[in-house]
Short mmCIF file of C-alpha atoms in Angstrom, two decimals:
data_model
loop_
_atom_site.label_atom_id
_atom_site.label_comp_id
_atom_site.label_asym_id
_atom_site.label_seq_id
_atom_site.Cartn_x
_atom_site.Cartn_y
_atom_site.Cartn_z
CA MET A 7 126.71 107.08 125.15
CA THR A 8 127.86 103.94 126.98
CA THR A 9 126.00 100.64 126.83
CA LEU A 10 124.73 101.25 130.37
CA ASP A 11 123.41 104.69 129.41
CA LEU A 12 121.62 103.22 126.39
CA THR A 13 120.10 100.48 128.56
CA ARG A 14 118.90 103.05 131.08
CA ALA A 15 117.39 105.15 128.29
CA GLU A 16 115.57 102.14 126.81
CA LEU A 17 114.24 101.09 130.23
CA ALA A 18 113.09 104.66 130.89
CA LEU A 19 111.07 104.54 127.65
CA ILE A 20 109.52 101.21 128.67
CA VAL A 21 108.60 102.60 132.11
CA LEU A 22 107.12 105.71 130.47
CA TYR A 23 105.11 103.51 128.11
CA LEU A 24 103.78 101.17 130.79
CA ASN A 25 102.84 104.09 133.03
CA LYS A 26 100.13 104.97 130.51
CA ALA A 27 96.76 103.42 131.42
CA GLU A 28 95.88 103.47 127.72
CA ALA A 29 98.99 101.41 126.87
CA ARG A 30 98.19 98.79 129.51
CA ASP A 31 94.62 98.64 128.22
CA LYS A 32 95.80 97.99 124.66
CA ILE A 33 98.20 95.27 125.83
CA CYS A 34 95.28 93.61 127.63
CA ARG A 35 93.21 94.07 124.46
CA ALA A 36 95.85 92.18 122.48
CA ILE A 37 95.68 89.34 125.03
CA GLN A 38 91.87 89.37 124.87
CA TYR A 39 91.61 89.15 121.10
CA GLY A 40 94.55 86.79 120.82
CA SER A 41 92.68 84.45 123.18
CA LYS A 42 89.49 84.88 121.12
CA PHE A 43 91.43 83.86 118.01
CA LEU A 44 92.86 80.79 119.75
CA SER A 45 89.50 79.71 121.20
CA GLY A 46 87.54 80.25 117.99
CA GLY A 47 84.47 80.76 120.17
CA GLN A 48 84.78 77.29 121.72
CA PRO A 49 84.74 76.67 125.51
CA GLY A 50 88.13 76.20 127.10
CA THR A 51 91.04 78.00 128.71
CA ALA A 52 91.48 80.49 125.84
CA GLN A 53 87.80 81.53 125.98
CA THR A 54 88.04 81.97 129.76
CA VAL A 55 91.08 84.23 129.32
CA ASP A 56 89.16 86.17 126.64
CA LYS A 57 86.15 86.78 128.92
CA ASN A 58 88.19 87.56 132.04
CA THR A 59 90.48 89.98 130.20
CA SER A 60 87.49 91.70 128.60
CA LEU A 61 85.99 92.27 132.05
CA ALA A 62 89.31 93.45 133.50
CA ARG A 63 89.76 95.98 130.66
CA LYS A 64 86.52 97.71 131.62
CA VAL A 65 88.20 98.89 134.84
CA PHE A 66 90.81 100.77 132.77
CA ARG A 67 87.97 102.59 131.01
CA LEU A 68 86.13 103.82 134.11
CA PHE A 69 85.15 107.50 133.61
CA LYS A 70 86.98 107.52 130.28
CA PHE A 71 83.75 108.70 128.64
CA VAL A 72 84.57 112.17 130.03
CA ASN A 73 87.42 112.48 127.49
CA ASP A 74 85.13 112.20 124.47
CA PHE A 75 82.41 114.26 126.13
CA HIS A 76 85.01 117.01 126.53
CA GLY A 77 85.89 116.61 122.84
CA LEU A 78 82.19 116.86 121.99
CA ILE A 79 81.78 120.27 123.63
CA SER A 80 85.22 121.64 122.65
CA PRO A 81 85.59 124.05 119.71
CA VAL A 82 87.02 122.69 116.46
CA PRO A 83 90.04 124.12 114.62
CA LYS A 84 89.22 127.02 112.31
CA GLY A 85 88.83 126.08 108.66
CA THR A 86 87.54 122.56 109.32
CA PRO A 87 84.78 121.74 106.77
CA LEU A 88 81.30 121.38 108.27
CA PRO A 89 80.87 117.70 107.22
CA LEU A 90 84.10 116.78 109.05
CA VAL A 91 82.97 118.78 112.10
CA LEU A 92 79.64 116.93 112.21
CA LEU A 93 81.32 113.54 111.71
CA GLY A 94 83.88 114.32 114.42
CA LYS A 95 81.23 115.40 116.91
CA SER A 96 79.12 112.33 116.08
CA LYS A 97 82.15 110.16 116.73
CA ASN A 98 82.71 111.85 120.12
CA ALA A 99 79.05 111.44 121.08
CA LEU A 100 78.90 107.78 120.07
CA LEU A 101 82.22 106.85 121.69
CA SER A 102 81.30 108.69 124.90
CA THR A 103 77.99 106.81 125.00
CA PHE A 104 79.79 103.50 124.38
CA LEU A 105 82.22 104.11 127.24
CA PHE A 106 79.45 105.26 129.61
CA LEU A 107 77.27 102.21 128.90
CA ASP A 108 80.34 99.99 129.18
CA GLN A 109 80.61 100.99 132.85
CA ILE A 110 77.05 99.72 133.49
CA VAL A 111 77.94 96.50 131.66
CA TRP A 112 80.95 96.12 133.97
CA LEU A 113 78.69 96.59 137.02
CA GLY A 114 76.37 93.88 135.68
CA ARG A 115 79.04 91.35 134.77
CA SER A 116 80.89 91.85 138.05
CA GLY A 117 77.68 91.09 139.98
CA ILE A 118 77.01 94.56 141.39
CA TYR A 119 74.08 95.29 139.05
CA LYS A 120 71.69 92.32 139.19
CA ASN A 121 69.57 92.77 136.04
CA LYS A 122 71.26 90.35 133.64
CA GLU A 123 68.90 90.92 130.70
CA ARG A 124 69.29 94.70 130.93
CA THR A 125 73.06 94.30 131.16
CA GLU A 126 73.18 92.24 127.95
CA LEU A 127 70.90 94.73 126.16
CA LEU A 128 73.06 97.69 127.20
CA GLY A 129 76.16 95.74 126.18
CA ARG A 130 74.74 95.26 122.69
CA ILE A 131 73.69 98.93 122.43
CA SER A 132 77.17 100.00 123.51
CA LEU A 133 78.74 97.87 120.76
CA PHE A 134 76.47 99.49 118.16
CA CYS A 135 77.70 102.87 119.46
CA TRP A 136 81.31 101.71 119.03
CA LEU A 137 80.51 100.50 115.52
CA GLY A 138 78.98 103.89 114.69
CA SER A 139 81.93 105.79 116.15
CA SER A 140 84.35 103.64 114.10
CA VAL A 141 82.42 104.42 110.91
CA CYS A 142 82.50 108.16 111.73
CA THR A 143 86.23 108.00 112.54
CA THR A 144 86.92 106.24 109.24
CA ALA A 145 85.05 108.97 107.34
CA VAL A 146 86.90 111.71 109.24
CA GLU A 147 90.30 110.12 108.52
CA ILE A 148 89.46 109.83 104.80
CA GLY A 149 88.43 113.50 104.73
CA GLU A 150 91.48 114.69 106.63
CA LEU A 151 93.80 112.62 104.43
CA GLY A 152 92.24 114.27 101.39
CA ARG A 153 92.91 117.72 102.85
CA LEU A 154 96.48 116.76 103.75
CA SER A 155 97.11 115.32 100.31
CA SER A 156 96.00 118.57 98.65
CA SER A 157 98.20 120.60 101.00
CA ILE A 158 101.24 118.36 100.37
CA LYS A 159 100.80 118.52 96.58
CA LYS A 160 100.60 122.31 96.77
CA MET A 161 103.85 122.45 98.77
CA GLU A 162 105.56 120.08 96.34
CA LYS A 163 104.83 122.51 93.51
CA GLU A 164 106.24 125.41 95.52
CA LEU A 165 109.37 123.65 96.80
CA LYS A 166 112.25 122.66 94.56
CA GLY A 167 113.78 119.18 94.48
CA GLY A 168 116.07 118.95 97.53
CA GLU A 169 114.23 121.64 99.49
CA LYS A 170 111.40 119.24 100.32
CA GLN A 171 113.60 117.00 102.44
CA HIS A 172 114.82 119.95 104.52
CA ASP A 173 111.51 121.75 104.92
CA GLU A 174 110.23 121.03 108.44
CA VAL A 175 106.60 121.88 107.62
CA TYR A 176 106.61 119.56 104.60
CA ARG A 177 108.16 116.71 106.58
CA ALA A 178 105.70 117.23 109.44
CA LYS A 179 102.77 117.01 107.02
CA LEU A 180 104.17 113.82 105.49
CA GLN A 181 104.48 112.29 108.96
CA LYS A 182 100.96 113.39 109.82
CA SER A 183 99.71 111.81 106.60
CA ASN A 184 101.43 108.52 107.47
CA ASP A 185 99.94 108.61 110.99
CA ARG A 186 96.44 109.24 109.64
CA THR A 187 96.82 106.45 107.07
CA LEU A 188 97.69 104.02 109.86
CA ALA A 189 94.75 105.30 111.93
CA LEU A 190 92.47 104.80 108.91
CA VAL A 191 93.62 101.20 108.50
CA LYS A 192 93.07 100.52 112.21
CA THR A 193 89.60 102.03 112.46
CA SER A 194 88.51 100.34 109.19
CA ILE A 195 89.49 96.96 110.62
CA ASP A 196 87.74 97.82 113.90
CA ILE A 197 84.48 98.19 111.98
CA VAL A 198 84.75 94.53 111.04
CA VAL A 199 85.68 93.65 114.65
CA ALA A 200 82.52 95.38 115.89
CA ILE A 201 80.45 93.52 113.29
CA GLY A 202 81.98 90.28 114.59
CA LEU A 203 81.24 91.08 118.23
CA LEU A 204 77.64 91.94 117.32
CA GLN A 205 77.39 88.77 115.20
CA LEU A 206 75.88 90.70 112.30
CA ALA A 207 77.59 88.39 109.80
CA PRO A 208 78.33 85.23 111.81
CA LYS A 209 79.17 83.04 108.80
CA THR A 210 81.73 85.50 107.43
CA VAL A 211 83.10 87.26 110.50
CA THR A 212 83.59 84.27 112.81
CA PRO A 213 85.01 84.51 116.36
CA ARG A 214 88.40 83.47 114.98
CA VAL A 215 88.32 86.20 112.32
CA THR A 216 87.19 88.73 114.96
CA GLY A 217 90.04 87.64 117.22
CA ALA A 218 92.66 87.90 114.47
CA LEU A 219 91.51 91.36 113.37
CA GLY A 220 91.12 92.60 116.95
CA PHE A 221 94.64 91.38 117.77
CA THR A 222 95.96 93.24 114.70
CA THR A 223 94.31 96.54 115.65
CA SER A 224 95.53 96.10 119.24
CA LEU A 225 99.13 95.85 118.02
CA ILE A 226 98.60 98.95 115.88
CA SER A 227 97.26 100.81 118.94
CA CYS A 228 100.26 99.69 121.00
CA TYR A 229 102.57 101.00 118.26
CA GLN A 230 100.72 104.34 118.09
CA LEU A 231 101.24 104.84 121.83
CA LEU A 232 105.00 104.28 121.73
CA PRO A 233 106.91 107.28 123.13
CA ALA A 234 109.24 109.14 120.80
CA ARG A 235 112.87 108.15 121.12
CA PRO A 236 115.18 110.96 122.22
CA LYS A 237 117.64 112.09 119.58
CA VAL A 238 121.16 110.93 120.28
CA LYS A 239 123.68 113.76 120.08
CA THR A 240 126.74 112.88 118.06
CA PRO A 241 130.07 114.32 119.21
#
């Protein structure tokens, strides 16, 4: 491939990435929490950027609650243990509720819905739903990683030395394990972010800590959404 072809391919990946509403939302999330870290909860330009970006992000999430509601009523893969099924469905229910209430919060903070006290109450309830969904997701990821680990160990006993590196199923399970480990790290940190937003431990999880951790999980989310690079054919 020529340099021009490589440039076109890279730009095509960037366009594909930015065409995703979810990717744009996570980029805005990084700006939001980065501003929260810089402001440290103090009035100023950084705090204004934090609040304005937070409000703008809610537009990206309009009707997004339908995704998790669909997951709530969808059948689960056969063989999934009942505890993981219940945790997964709880996560869907809580996240769907969070996203639904978040739309009402957006209406209130944009001036369409006039009841300010109700808006703040619903905003707090929605954050508790997000905290609960993060806890459920963390438990699900731990359970699924345990199942994957057992499956990988079983395959390692069956496959001989060099065969492991050439076995597509084995490699796919390793990649899935890595992906779930990263997801576990992200959702575990998000629990602390939710605690910070709810001010449940204000002396420990300060606005600056919340901003730093939220910025970190935003970068992880941006990485998770990156499109796969096409394999370059060698002559």
